[in-house]
Amino acid sequence: MPFDRPGDRPSPPARAAIDRPTVSFELFPPRTPKSFDALTVTIQALAAVRPDFISVTYGASGSTRQTTRELVRHLLAHTPVLPIAHLTCVGVSREDVVAVIEEFLDEGVRNFLALRGDPPKDQPNWRPRTGELVQASELVELLREVEAARCVTSASQALRGAARKLSVAVAAFPAGNPSAGSTREQDLRALLAKQEAGADFAITQVFFEAKSYLGLVRDARDLGITIPIVAGVIPTTDPARLVRLEELTGVQVPTDLLARLAAADDPAERHRVGIRASVDLADEVLDGGAPGLHIYTFNQHEAALDLLEGVHLGGGAPMAPEPASEPRVTASHPNYLTI
Ligand code: FAD
């Protein structure tokens, strides 16, 4: 149990299933067959809470083309969970990006997270080659174009496309994107461009203060961005991982959080402190109207599921006969379109 005493957080009142926030997870493709085996256990544990989807990362420059496909294929074949395939376009020719999109579509993947990806950090003079896509909004457009062309070519595909619409998610950045050198305002304009290109919803980069997420959503609405913006959260149980994440993303981890984790006497206490902090954060954004939580799992299920349990979303989808705790609802709070 992530908390001090059983029941120290009252369950929110039960409401209609329609108001249950979405729950989703991010996985990355394993590097070795052994880690794939370990991941199947995690996938089973995550699938048991019936998430709305599980997304699978994709290396910049296509570095995980095969392993991402294998993991997405595994989710399709062995779980009832909807997979979302991340796709990046940086450092790859347009033709290669089209080929990857076709591969996924041929395998029945209908949900994508369209990203630019990060250019190689060890090549300061790196420039995209002529004809390469340079922004995620272009990838959103390309996904729509490829799907439309397939529907024109084949009546069966047109029917399939009508029955199972292609969905395209994109990234959003509550604190701007330091790793790309862009400010919050620039990334909000980029988000608007992604919406105009046909994005259906956005998932945020990690953030450590609720006002960061809530401010992003408020400013996005002011700018005319209407797509749902899902809050991306990380179970903050591992200080070393938080530091690495800060290096990678440029998103600053609050020093007081690191200090509290460092002060914990043993791993169990550190886990408890970390889960408590992430539950508080998730509670705050859900109370502020976040339509869902996307949990960065780092391919481990324990902390992700403890976080979900803490916010009363761990009991499975609304059709579960007897959820462990009452489903969390936001009906008494503003929804994502109004914050
Ligand atoms: P873009 O939206 O194209 O933005 C890139 C840069 O261009 C930004 O500086 C932006 O401000 C600028 N820009 C974009 N459009 C415009 C415009 N119209 N006008 C002016 N400026 C513009 N990386 C991976 O390699 N693999 C993954 O699987 C992966 N998954 C991720 C999942 C999530 C939820 C998030 C938040 C990030 C993920 N990333 C991943 C990291 C991401 O690829 C990098 O942060 C990348 O630098 C930016 O990607 P983007 O899709 O936001 O790009």
mmCIF file of C-alpha atoms and ligand atoms in Angstrom:
data_model
loop_
_atom_site.group_PDB
_atom_site.id
_atom_site.type_symbol
_atom_site.label_atom_id
_atom_site.label_comp_id
_atom_site.label_asym_id
_atom_site.label_seq_id
_atom_site.Cartn_x
_atom_site.Cartn_y
_atom_site.Cartn_z
ATOM 1 C CA MET A 1 0.000 0.000 0.000
ATOM 2 C CA PRO A 2 1.407 3.363 -0.936
ATOM 3 C CA PHE A 3 -0.086 5.217 2.052
ATOM 4 C CA ASP A 4 0.497 5.484 5.778
ATOM 5 C CA ARG A 5 -2.783 3.997 6.897
ATOM 6 C CA PRO A 6 -5.392 2.050 4.994
ATOM 7 C CA GLY A 7 -8.252 4.358 4.139
ATOM 8 C CA ASP A 8 -6.377 7.589 4.824
ATOM 9 C CA ARG A 9 -7.725 8.858 1.534
ATOM 10 C CA PRO A 10 -11.473 8.643 1.211
ATOM 11 C CA SER A 11 -12.788 7.324 -2.086
ATOM 12 C CA PRO A 12 -14.519 9.963 -4.174
ATOM 13 C CA PRO A 13 -18.264 9.483 -4.528
ATOM 14 C CA ALA A 14 -19.335 6.963 -7.170
ATOM 15 C CA ARG A 15 -20.603 8.598 -10.361
ATOM 16 C CA ALA A 16 -21.410 7.668 -13.930
ATOM 17 C CA ALA A 17 -18.826 5.639 -15.838
ATOM 18 C CA ILE A 18 -18.742 8.362 -18.495
ATOM 19 C CA ASP A 19 -16.895 10.661 -16.088
ATOM 20 C CA ARG A 20 -14.132 8.222 -15.268
ATOM 21 C CA PRO A 21 -10.798 9.735 -16.363
ATOM 22 C CA THR A 22 -8.879 7.726 -18.937
ATOM 23 C CA VAL A 23 -5.968 5.624 -17.728
ATOM 24 C CA SER A 24 -3.080 4.789 -20.013
ATOM 25 C CA PHE A 25 0.542 3.694 -19.829
ATOM 26 C CA GLU A 26 3.734 4.208 -21.788
ATOM 27 C CA LEU A 27 6.143 1.352 -22.457
ATOM 28 C CA PHE A 28 9.395 1.306 -24.361
ATOM 29 C CA PRO A 29 10.530 -1.621 -26.518
ATOM 30 C CA PRO A 30 12.818 -4.002 -24.612
ATOM 31 C CA ARG A 31 16.418 -4.294 -25.767
ATOM 32 C CA THR A 32 16.914 -8.016 -25.201
ATOM 33 C CA PRO A 33 14.779 -11.192 -25.362
ATOM 34 C CA LYS A 34 15.231 -11.548 -21.575
ATOM 35 C CA SER A 35 13.867 -8.092 -20.905
ATOM 36 C CA PHE A 36 10.996 -8.866 -23.297
ATOM 37 C CA ASP A 37 10.068 -11.826 -21.071
ATOM 38 C CA ALA A 38 10.118 -9.607 -17.986
ATOM 39 C CA LEU A 39 8.010 -7.050 -19.817
ATOM 40 C CA THR A 40 5.280 -9.569 -20.600
ATOM 41 C CA VAL A 41 4.682 -9.899 -16.836
ATOM 42 C CA THR A 42 4.411 -6.110 -16.543
ATOM 43 C CA ILE A 43 2.059 -5.987 -19.540
ATOM 44 C CA GLN A 44 -0.230 -8.551 -17.920
ATOM 45 C CA ALA A 45 -0.308 -6.585 -14.678
ATOM 46 C CA LEU A 46 -1.029 -3.315 -16.497
ATOM 47 C CA ALA A 47 -3.647 -4.893 -18.774
ATOM 48 C CA ALA A 48 -5.454 -6.214 -15.691
ATOM 49 C CA VAL A 49 -6.570 -2.687 -14.760
ATOM 50 C CA ARG A 50 -8.050 -2.363 -18.252
ATOM 51 C CA PRO A 51 -6.317 0.804 -19.384
ATOM 52 C CA ASP A 52 -7.791 2.840 -22.226
ATOM 53 C CA PHE A 53 -4.561 2.350 -24.160
ATOM 54 C CA ILE A 54 -0.877 1.537 -23.861
ATOM 55 C CA SER A 55 1.570 3.541 -25.946
ATOM 56 C CA VAL A 56 4.898 2.207 -27.187
ATOM 57 C CA THR A 57 7.832 4.547 -27.788
ATOM 58 C CA TYR A 58 9.762 4.717 -31.050
ATOM 59 C CA GLY A 59 13.428 5.683 -31.275
ATOM 60 C CA ALA A 60 14.431 8.845 -33.120
ATOM 61 C CA SER A 61 15.814 8.112 -36.603
ATOM 62 C CA GLY A 62 13.866 4.848 -36.604
ATOM 63 C CA SER A 63 16.298 3.163 -34.201
ATOM 64 C CA THR A 64 13.616 0.897 -32.703
ATOM 65 C CA ARG A 65 11.613 0.254 -35.858
ATOM 66 C CA GLN A 66 11.590 -3.540 -35.398
ATOM 67 C CA THR A 67 11.328 -3.731 -31.615
ATOM 68 C CA THR A 68 8.538 -1.157 -31.416
ATOM 69 C CA ARG A 69 6.614 -3.131 -34.040
ATOM 70 C CA GLU A 70 7.174 -6.375 -32.135
ATOM 71 C CA LEU A 71 5.880 -4.898 -28.892
ATOM 72 C CA VAL A 72 2.849 -3.310 -30.575
ATOM 73 C CA ARG A 73 2.172 -6.647 -32.306
ATOM 74 C CA HIS A 74 2.415 -8.417 -28.939
ATOM 75 C CA LEU A 75 -0.137 -6.023 -27.411
ATOM 76 C CA LEU A 76 -2.501 -6.582 -30.339
ATOM 77 C CA ALA A 77 -2.173 -10.357 -30.287
ATOM 78 C CA HIS A 78 -2.013 -11.122 -26.565
ATOM 79 C CA THR A 79 -3.976 -8.441 -24.741
ATOM 80 C CA PRO A 80 -7.330 -6.720 -25.070
ATOM 81 C CA VAL A 81 -5.573 -3.359 -24.754
ATOM 82 C CA LEU A 82 -5.546 -0.751 -27.511
ATOM 83 C CA PRO A 83 -1.944 -0.042 -28.497
ATOM 84 C CA ILE A 84 -0.775 3.387 -29.639
ATOM 85 C CA ALA A 85 2.388 3.316 -31.727
ATOM 86 C CA HIS A 86 4.689 6.304 -31.261
ATOM 87 C CA LEU A 87 6.243 7.389 -34.543
ATOM 88 C CA THR A 88 9.079 9.870 -35.084
ATOM 89 C CA CYS A 89 10.143 11.545 -38.311
ATOM 90 C CA VAL A 90 13.485 13.157 -37.507
ATOM 91 C CA GLY A 91 16.472 11.917 -39.522
ATOM 92 C CA VAL A 92 14.433 9.657 -41.803
ATOM 93 C CA SER A 93 13.407 10.190 -45.416
ATOM 94 C CA ARG A 94 9.761 10.834 -46.153
ATOM 95 C CA GLU A 95 9.647 7.557 -48.121
ATOM 96 C CA ASP A 96 10.896 5.605 -45.105
ATOM 97 C CA VAL A 97 8.337 7.243 -42.839
ATOM 98 C CA VAL A 98 5.601 6.287 -45.319
ATOM 99 C CA ALA A 99 6.927 2.708 -45.361
ATOM 100 C CA VAL A 100 6.766 2.499 -41.552
ATOM 101 C CA ILE A 101 3.241 3.915 -41.506
ATOM 102 C CA GLU A 102 2.176 1.347 -44.126
ATOM 103 C CA GLU A 103 3.736 -1.474 -42.066
ATOM 104 C CA PHE A 104 1.795 -0.462 -38.968
ATOM 105 C CA LEU A 105 -1.458 -0.007 -40.879
ATOM 106 C CA ASP A 106 -1.014 -3.415 -42.552
ATOM 107 C CA GLU A 107 -0.735 -4.956 -39.086
ATOM 108 C CA GLY A 108 -3.985 -3.387 -37.942
ATOM 109 C CA VAL A 109 -2.568 -0.490 -35.931
ATOM 110 C CA ARG A 110 -5.031 2.408 -36.046
ATOM 111 C CA ASN A 111 -3.643 4.641 -33.305
ATOM 112 C CA PHE A 112 -0.476 6.705 -33.465
ATOM 113 C CA LEU A 113 1.407 9.285 -31.420
ATOM 114 C CA ALA A 114 3.081 11.534 -34.004
ATOM 115 C CA LEU A 115 6.364 13.057 -32.848
ATOM 116 C CA ARG A 116 9.297 14.791 -34.365
ATOM 117 C CA GLY A 117 11.880 13.053 -32.135
ATOM 118 C CA ASP A 118 15.141 14.644 -31.038
ATOM 119 C CA PRO A 119 17.927 15.286 -33.541
ATOM 120 C CA PRO A 120 21.233 13.589 -32.592
ATOM 121 C CA LYS A 121 22.675 15.464 -29.606
ATOM 122 C CA ASP A 122 26.272 14.623 -30.546
ATOM 123 C CA GLN A 123 25.939 16.409 -33.902
ATOM 124 C CA PRO A 124 25.562 20.133 -33.163
ATOM 125 C CA ASN A 125 25.587 20.997 -36.878
ATOM 126 C CA TRP A 126 22.914 18.439 -37.731
ATOM 127 C CA ARG A 127 20.398 19.668 -40.303
ATOM 128 C CA PRO A 128 17.494 17.773 -41.865
ATOM 129 C CA ARG A 129 18.124 16.634 -45.429
ATOM 130 C CA THR A 130 15.970 17.975 -48.241
ATOM 131 C CA GLY A 131 12.550 16.368 -48.238
ATOM 132 C CA GLU A 132 12.650 15.167 -44.625
ATOM 133 C CA LEU A 133 9.791 16.078 -42.344
ATOM 134 C CA VAL A 134 10.925 18.620 -39.779
ATOM 135 C CA GLN A 135 7.901 19.019 -37.525
ATOM 136 C CA ALA A 136 5.433 16.682 -35.898
ATOM 137 C CA SER A 137 2.544 18.559 -37.556
ATOM 138 C CA GLU A 138 3.878 17.355 -40.933
ATOM 139 C CA LEU A 139 3.864 13.784 -39.637
ATOM 140 C CA VAL A 140 0.235 14.191 -38.535
ATOM 141 C CA GLU A 141 -0.587 15.364 -42.083
ATOM 142 C CA LEU A 142 1.364 12.496 -43.615
ATOM 143 C CA LEU A 143 -0.448 9.899 -41.498
ATOM 144 C CA ARG A 144 -3.774 11.326 -42.680
ATOM 145 C CA GLU A 145 -2.549 11.393 -46.308
ATOM 146 C CA VAL A 146 -1.330 7.787 -46.271
ATOM 147 C CA GLU A 147 -4.600 6.581 -44.759
ATOM 148 C CA ALA A 148 -6.650 8.591 -47.286
ATOM 149 C CA ALA A 149 -4.606 7.215 -50.201
ATOM 150 C CA ARG A 150 -5.104 3.633 -48.976
ATOM 151 C CA CYS A 151 -8.865 4.218 -48.688
ATOM 152 C CA VAL A 152 -8.994 5.517 -52.272
ATOM 153 C CA THR A 153 -6.998 2.533 -53.532
ATOM 154 C CA SER A 154 -9.034 -0.173 -51.816
ATOM 155 C CA ALA A 155 -12.760 -0.395 -51.041
ATOM 156 C CA SER A 156 -11.986 -2.859 -48.232
ATOM 157 C CA GLN A 157 -9.581 -0.415 -46.667
ATOM 158 C CA ALA A 158 -12.136 2.385 -47.037
ATOM 159 C CA LEU A 159 -14.670 0.259 -45.171
ATOM 160 C CA ARG A 160 -12.117 -0.681 -42.530
ATOM 161 C CA GLY A 161 -11.165 2.976 -42.180
ATOM 162 C CA ALA A 162 -14.797 3.974 -41.775
ATOM 163 C CA ALA A 163 -15.322 1.330 -39.066
ATOM 164 C CA ARG A 164 -12.055 1.964 -37.238
ATOM 165 C CA LYS A 165 -11.008 5.561 -37.688
ATOM 166 C CA LEU A 166 -7.365 6.437 -37.609
ATOM 167 C CA SER A 167 -6.503 8.341 -34.444
ATOM 168 C CA VAL A 168 -3.453 10.560 -34.114
ATOM 169 C CA ALA A 169 -2.156 11.897 -30.808
ATOM 170 C CA VAL A 170 0.651 14.440 -30.374
ATOM 171 C CA ALA A 171 2.942 15.729 -27.625
ATOM 172 C CA ALA A 172 2.345 18.848 -25.504
ATOM 173 C CA PHE A 173 4.844 20.587 -23.238
ATOM 174 C CA PRO A 174 3.719 22.243 -19.979
ATOM 175 C CA ALA A 175 7.127 23.899 -19.452
ATOM 176 C CA GLY A 176 8.081 24.382 -23.098
ATOM 177 C CA ASN A 177 10.549 21.915 -24.556
ATOM 178 C CA PRO A 178 14.046 22.744 -23.258
ATOM 179 C CA SER A 179 15.515 19.758 -25.078
ATOM 180 C CA ALA A 180 14.295 21.266 -28.374
ATOM 181 C CA GLY A 181 15.215 24.790 -27.262
ATOM 182 C CA SER A 182 11.639 26.060 -27.465
ATOM 183 C CA THR A 183 9.563 28.093 -25.059
ATOM 184 C CA ARG A 184 6.118 27.257 -23.765
ATOM 185 C CA GLU A 185 4.589 29.834 -26.135
ATOM 186 C CA GLN A 186 6.399 28.362 -29.152
ATOM 187 C CA ASP A 187 5.263 24.875 -28.236
ATOM 188 C CA LEU A 188 1.701 26.068 -27.756
ATOM 189 C CA ARG A 189 1.791 27.426 -31.312
ATOM 190 C CA ALA A 190 3.269 24.101 -32.438
ATOM 191 C CA LEU A 191 0.400 22.325 -30.653
ATOM 192 C CA LEU A 192 -2.105 24.506 -32.508
ATOM 193 C CA ALA A 193 -0.372 23.564 -35.794
ATOM 194 C CA LYS A 194 -0.633 19.879 -34.835
ATOM 195 C CA GLN A 195 -4.355 20.274 -34.105
ATOM 196 C CA GLU A 196 -4.852 22.035 -37.464
ATOM 197 C CA ALA A 197 -2.984 19.186 -39.170
ATOM 198 C CA GLY A 198 -5.508 16.701 -37.743
ATOM 199 C CA ALA A 199 -4.349 15.665 -34.258
ATOM 200 C CA ASP A 200 -7.095 14.169 -32.102
ATOM 201 C CA PHE A 201 -5.589 14.623 -28.651
ATOM 202 C CA ALA A 202 -2.359 15.449 -26.870
ATOM 203 C CA ILE A 203 -0.309 13.837 -24.124
ATOM 204 C CA THR A 204 1.918 16.031 -22.004
ATOM 205 C CA GLN A 205 5.557 15.788 -21.180
ATOM 206 C CA VAL A 206 6.234 15.086 -17.479
ATOM 207 C CA PHE A 207 5.678 17.964 -15.086
ATOM 208 C CA PHE A 208 5.999 18.236 -11.307
ATOM 209 C CA GLU A 209 3.571 20.997 -10.416
ATOM 210 C CA ALA A 210 -0.150 20.909 -11.152
ATOM 211 C CA LYS A 211 -0.172 24.593 -12.083
ATOM 212 C CA SER A 212 2.220 23.777 -14.918
ATOM 213 C CA TYR A 213 -0.289 21.380 -16.530
ATOM 214 C CA LEU A 214 -3.377 23.436 -15.655
ATOM 215 C CA GLY A 215 -1.771 26.639 -16.980
ATOM 216 C CA LEU A 216 -0.880 24.891 -20.233
ATOM 217 C CA VAL A 217 -4.457 23.722 -20.736
ATOM 218 C CA ARG A 218 -5.849 27.163 -19.903
ATOM 219 C CA ASP A 219 -3.504 28.909 -22.345
ATOM 220 C CA ALA A 220 -4.133 26.259 -24.997
ATOM 221 C CA ARG A 221 -7.882 26.895 -24.762
ATOM 222 C CA ASP A 222 -7.277 30.647 -25.045
ATOM 223 C CA LEU A 223 -5.331 29.984 -28.255
ATOM 224 C CA GLY A 224 -8.174 27.937 -29.764
ATOM 225 C CA ILE A 225 -6.757 24.494 -29.019
ATOM 226 C CA THR A 226 -9.756 22.312 -28.237
ATOM 227 C CA ILE A 227 -8.364 18.767 -28.362
ATOM 228 C CA PRO A 228 -8.178 16.833 -25.064
ATOM 229 C CA ILE A 229 -4.826 17.190 -23.286
ATOM 230 C CA VAL A 230 -3.986 14.112 -21.222
ATOM 231 C CA ALA A 231 -1.692 14.619 -18.235
ATOM 232 C CA GLY A 232 1.530 12.617 -18.519
ATOM 233 C CA VAL A 233 2.705 11.646 -15.031
ATOM 234 C CA ILE A 234 5.582 9.672 -13.637
ATOM 235 C CA PRO A 235 5.599 7.738 -10.365
ATOM 236 C CA THR A 236 8.324 9.717 -8.599
ATOM 237 C CA THR A 237 9.879 6.859 -6.649
ATOM 238 C CA ASP A 238 13.403 6.725 -8.064
ATOM 239 C CA PRO A 239 15.583 9.825 -7.570
ATOM 240 C CA ALA A 240 18.301 8.598 -9.958
ATOM 241 C CA ARG A 241 15.701 8.173 -12.705
ATOM 242 C CA LEU A 242 14.311 11.659 -12.020
ATOM 243 C CA VAL A 243 17.771 13.146 -12.457
ATOM 244 C CA ARG A 244 18.299 11.243 -15.729
ATOM 245 C CA LEU A 245 14.891 12.393 -16.928
ATOM 246 C CA GLU A 246 15.795 15.991 -16.153
ATOM 247 C CA GLU A 247 18.967 15.608 -18.224
ATOM 248 C CA LEU A 248 17.017 14.107 -21.105
ATOM 249 C CA THR A 249 13.989 16.401 -21.172
ATOM 250 C CA GLY A 250 15.290 19.554 -19.517
ATOM 251 C CA VAL A 251 12.229 19.514 -17.202
ATOM 252 C CA GLN A 252 13.473 20.521 -13.754
ATOM 253 C CA VAL A 253 12.717 18.192 -10.875
ATOM 254 C CA PRO A 254 11.868 20.155 -7.695
ATOM 255 C CA THR A 255 14.814 20.008 -5.308
ATOM 256 C CA ASP A 256 12.507 19.502 -2.324
ATOM 257 C CA LEU A 257 11.113 16.325 -3.922
ATOM 258 C CA LEU A 258 14.635 14.997 -4.449
ATOM 259 C CA ALA A 259 15.510 15.926 -0.856
ATOM 260 C CA ARG A 260 12.456 14.118 0.525
ATOM 261 C CA LEU A 261 13.337 11.002 -1.466
ATOM 262 C CA ALA A 262 16.970 11.196 -0.361
ATOM 263 C CA ALA A 263 15.903 11.491 3.283
ATOM 264 C CA ALA A 264 13.912 8.249 3.149
ATOM 265 C CA ASP A 265 15.494 5.557 5.331
ATOM 266 C CA ASP A 266 15.002 2.565 3.075
ATOM 267 C CA PRO A 267 13.628 1.655 -0.390
ATOM 268 C CA ALA A 268 10.137 0.931 0.947
ATOM 269 C CA GLU A 269 9.942 4.341 2.623
ATOM 270 C CA ARG A 270 11.333 6.019 -0.528
ATOM 271 C CA HIS A 271 8.658 4.268 -2.584
ATOM 272 C CA ARG A 272 5.968 5.455 -0.187
ATOM 273 C CA VAL A 273 7.222 9.061 -0.256
ATOM 274 C CA GLY A 274 7.488 9.021 -4.058
ATOM 275 C CA ILE A 275 4.041 7.559 -4.618
ATOM 276 C CA ARG A 276 2.543 10.009 -2.180
ATOM 277 C CA ALA A 277 4.045 12.924 -4.141
ATOM 278 C CA SER A 278 2.822 11.627 -7.492
ATOM 279 C CA VAL A 279 -0.633 10.815 -6.127
ATOM 280 C CA ASP A 280 -0.902 14.372 -4.766
ATOM 281 C CA LEU A 281 0.072 15.746 -8.173
ATOM 282 C CA ALA A 282 -2.311 13.457 -10.063
ATOM 283 C CA ASP A 283 -5.132 14.276 -7.652
ATOM 284 C CA GLU A 284 -4.583 17.978 -8.214
ATOM 285 C CA VAL A 285 -4.683 17.788 -12.014
ATOM 286 C CA LEU A 286 -7.709 15.481 -11.970
ATOM 287 C CA ASP A 287 -9.468 17.861 -9.604
ATOM 288 C CA GLY A 288 -8.530 20.652 -12.036
ATOM 289 C CA GLY A 289 -10.275 18.835 -14.890
ATOM 290 C CA ALA A 290 -7.593 16.652 -16.528
ATOM 291 C CA PRO A 291 -9.462 14.151 -18.720
ATOM 292 C CA GLY A 292 -7.024 11.347 -18.047
ATOM 293 C CA LEU A 293 -3.661 10.178 -16.733
ATOM 294 C CA HIS A 294 -0.940 8.763 -18.963
ATOM 295 C CA ILE A 295 1.609 7.040 -16.742
ATOM 296 C CA TYR A 296 5.245 6.771 -17.795
ATOM 297 C CA THR A 297 5.954 3.294 -16.446
ATOM 298 C CA PHE A 298 9.622 2.798 -17.415
ATOM 299 C CA ASN A 299 8.490 -0.766 -18.074
ATOM 300 C CA GLN A 300 7.693 -1.404 -14.405
ATOM 301 C CA HIS A 301 4.192 -1.929 -13.131
ATOM 302 C CA GLU A 302 4.389 -1.749 -9.323
ATOM 303 C CA ALA A 303 4.801 2.001 -8.938
ATOM 304 C CA ALA A 304 2.398 2.748 -11.808
ATOM 305 C CA LEU A 305 -0.313 0.618 -10.210
ATOM 306 C CA ASP A 306 0.324 2.074 -6.736
ATOM 307 C CA LEU A 307 -0.134 5.528 -8.219
ATOM 308 C CA LEU A 308 -3.407 4.472 -9.829
ATOM 309 C CA GLU A 309 -4.601 2.898 -6.605
ATOM 310 C CA GLY A 310 -3.798 6.125 -4.777
ATOM 311 C CA VAL A 311 -6.061 8.143 -7.075
ATOM 312 C CA HIS A 312 -8.770 5.475 -6.991
ATOM 313 C CA LEU A 313 -8.368 4.533 -10.626
ATOM 314 C CA GLY A 314 -6.829 1.130 -10.109
ATOM 315 C CA GLY A 315 -9.989 -0.892 -10.008
ATOM 316 C CA GLY A 316 -10.347 -1.496 -13.731
ATOM 317 C CA ALA A 317 -12.659 -0.029 -16.319
ATOM 318 C CA PRO A 318 -16.193 1.074 -15.438
ATOM 319 C CA MET A 319 -17.746 -2.237 -16.348
ATOM 320 C CA ALA A 320 -15.798 -3.997 -13.568
ATOM 321 C CA PRO A 321 -18.392 -5.705 -11.339
ATOM 322 C CA GLU A 322 -16.863 -4.813 -7.958
ATOM 323 C CA PRO A 323 -14.014 -2.326 -8.282
ATOM 324 C CA ALA A 324 -11.513 -2.362 -5.412
ATOM 325 C CA SER A 325 -12.281 1.293 -4.800
ATOM 326 C CA GLU A 326 -14.984 3.495 -6.222
ATOM 327 C CA PRO A 327 -14.229 4.859 -9.665
ATOM 328 C CA ARG A 328 -12.702 8.277 -9.627
ATOM 329 C CA VAL A 329 -14.869 10.937 -11.245
ATOM 330 C CA THR A 330 -14.383 14.542 -12.208
ATOM 331 C CA ALA A 331 -18.001 15.413 -12.818
ATOM 332 C CA SER A 332 -17.990 17.894 -9.960
ATOM 333 C CA HIS A 333 -14.988 19.620 -11.515
ATOM 334 C CA PRO A 334 -14.587 21.482 -14.773
ATOM 335 C CA ASN A 335 -13.869 19.165 -17.685
ATOM 336 C CA TYR A 336 -10.936 19.485 -20.044
ATOM 337 C CA LEU A 337 -12.771 21.811 -22.354
ATOM 338 C CA THR A 338 -13.508 24.326 -19.663
ATOM 339 C CA ILE A 339 -10.260 24.673 -17.754
HETATM 340 P P1 FAD B 1 7.358 19.349 -32.859
HETATM 341 O O1 FAD B 1 5.944 19.604 -32.484
HETATM 342 O O2 FAD B 1 7.665 19.219 -34.293
HETATM 343 O O3 FAD B 1 8.269 20.434 -32.195
HETATM 344 C C1 FAD B 1 9.667 20.409 -32.428
HETATM 345 C C2 FAD B 1 10.212 21.844 -32.402
HETATM 346 O O4 FAD B 1 9.704 22.586 -33.504
HETATM 347 C C3 FAD B 1 9.788 22.597 -31.159
HETATM 348 O O5 FAD B 1 10.839 23.461 -30.822
HETATM 349 C C4 FAD B 1 8.575 23.385 -31.615
HETATM 350 O O6 FAD B 1 8.393 24.550 -30.859
HETATM 351 C C5 FAD B 1 8.958 23.693 -33.068
HETATM 352 N N1 FAD B 1 7.754 23.771 -33.908
HETATM 353 C C6 FAD B 1 6.936 22.763 -34.245
HETATM 354 N N2 FAD B 1 5.936 23.192 -35.038
HETATM 355 C C7 FAD B 1 6.124 24.511 -35.188
HETATM 356 C C8 FAD B 1 5.431 25.520 -35.894
HETATM 357 N N3 FAD B 1 4.353 25.255 -36.635
HETATM 358 N N4 FAD B 1 5.899 26.785 -35.808
HETATM 359 C C9 FAD B 1 6.997 27.062 -35.088
HETATM 360 N N5 FAD B 1 7.709 26.142 -34.415
HETATM 361 C C10 FAD B 1 7.280 24.880 -34.463
HETATM 362 N N6 FAD B 1 10.842 11.078 -28.621
HETATM 363 C C11 FAD B 1 11.237 9.955 -29.288
HETATM 364 O O7 FAD B 1 12.291 9.957 -29.933
HETATM 365 N N7 FAD B 1 10.468 8.806 -29.259
HETATM 366 C C12 FAD B 1 9.286 8.738 -28.590
HETATM 367 O O8 FAD B 1 8.626 7.700 -28.609
HETATM 368 C C13 FAD B 1 8.851 9.892 -27.878
HETATM 369 N N8 FAD B 1 7.681 9.899 -27.193
HETATM 370 C C14 FAD B 1 7.258 11.053 -26.582
HETATM 371 C C15 FAD B 1 6.006 11.049 -25.951
HETATM 372 C C16 FAD B 1 5.543 12.199 -25.323
HETATM 373 C C17 FAD B 1 4.188 12.178 -24.662
HETATM 374 C C18 FAD B 1 6.340 13.372 -25.313
HETATM 375 C C19 FAD B 1 5.854 14.617 -24.618
HETATM 376 C C20 FAD B 1 7.578 13.391 -25.939
HETATM 377 C C21 FAD B 1 8.055 12.236 -26.588
HETATM 378 N N9 FAD B 1 9.272 12.222 -27.272
HETATM 379 C C22 FAD B 1 9.680 11.077 -27.927
HETATM 380 C C23 FAD B 1 10.149 13.408 -27.287
HETATM 381 C C24 FAD B 1 9.909 14.328 -28.499
HETATM 382 O O9 FAD B 1 10.139 13.633 -29.704
HETATM 383 C C25 FAD B 1 10.879 15.499 -28.398
HETATM 384 O O10 FAD B 1 10.575 16.267 -27.257
HETATM 385 C C26 FAD B 1 10.987 16.393 -29.621
HETATM 386 O O11 FAD B 1 12.044 17.349 -29.388
HETATM 387 C C27 FAD B 1 9.759 17.228 -29.920
HETATM 388 O O12 FAD B 1 8.810 16.455 -30.500
HETATM 389 P P2 FAD B 1 7.394 17.096 -30.976
HETATM 390 O O13 FAD B 1 6.633 15.973 -31.504
HETATM 391 O O14 FAD B 1 6.813 17.949 -29.950
HETATM 392 O O15 FAD B 1 7.932 18.012 -32.186
#
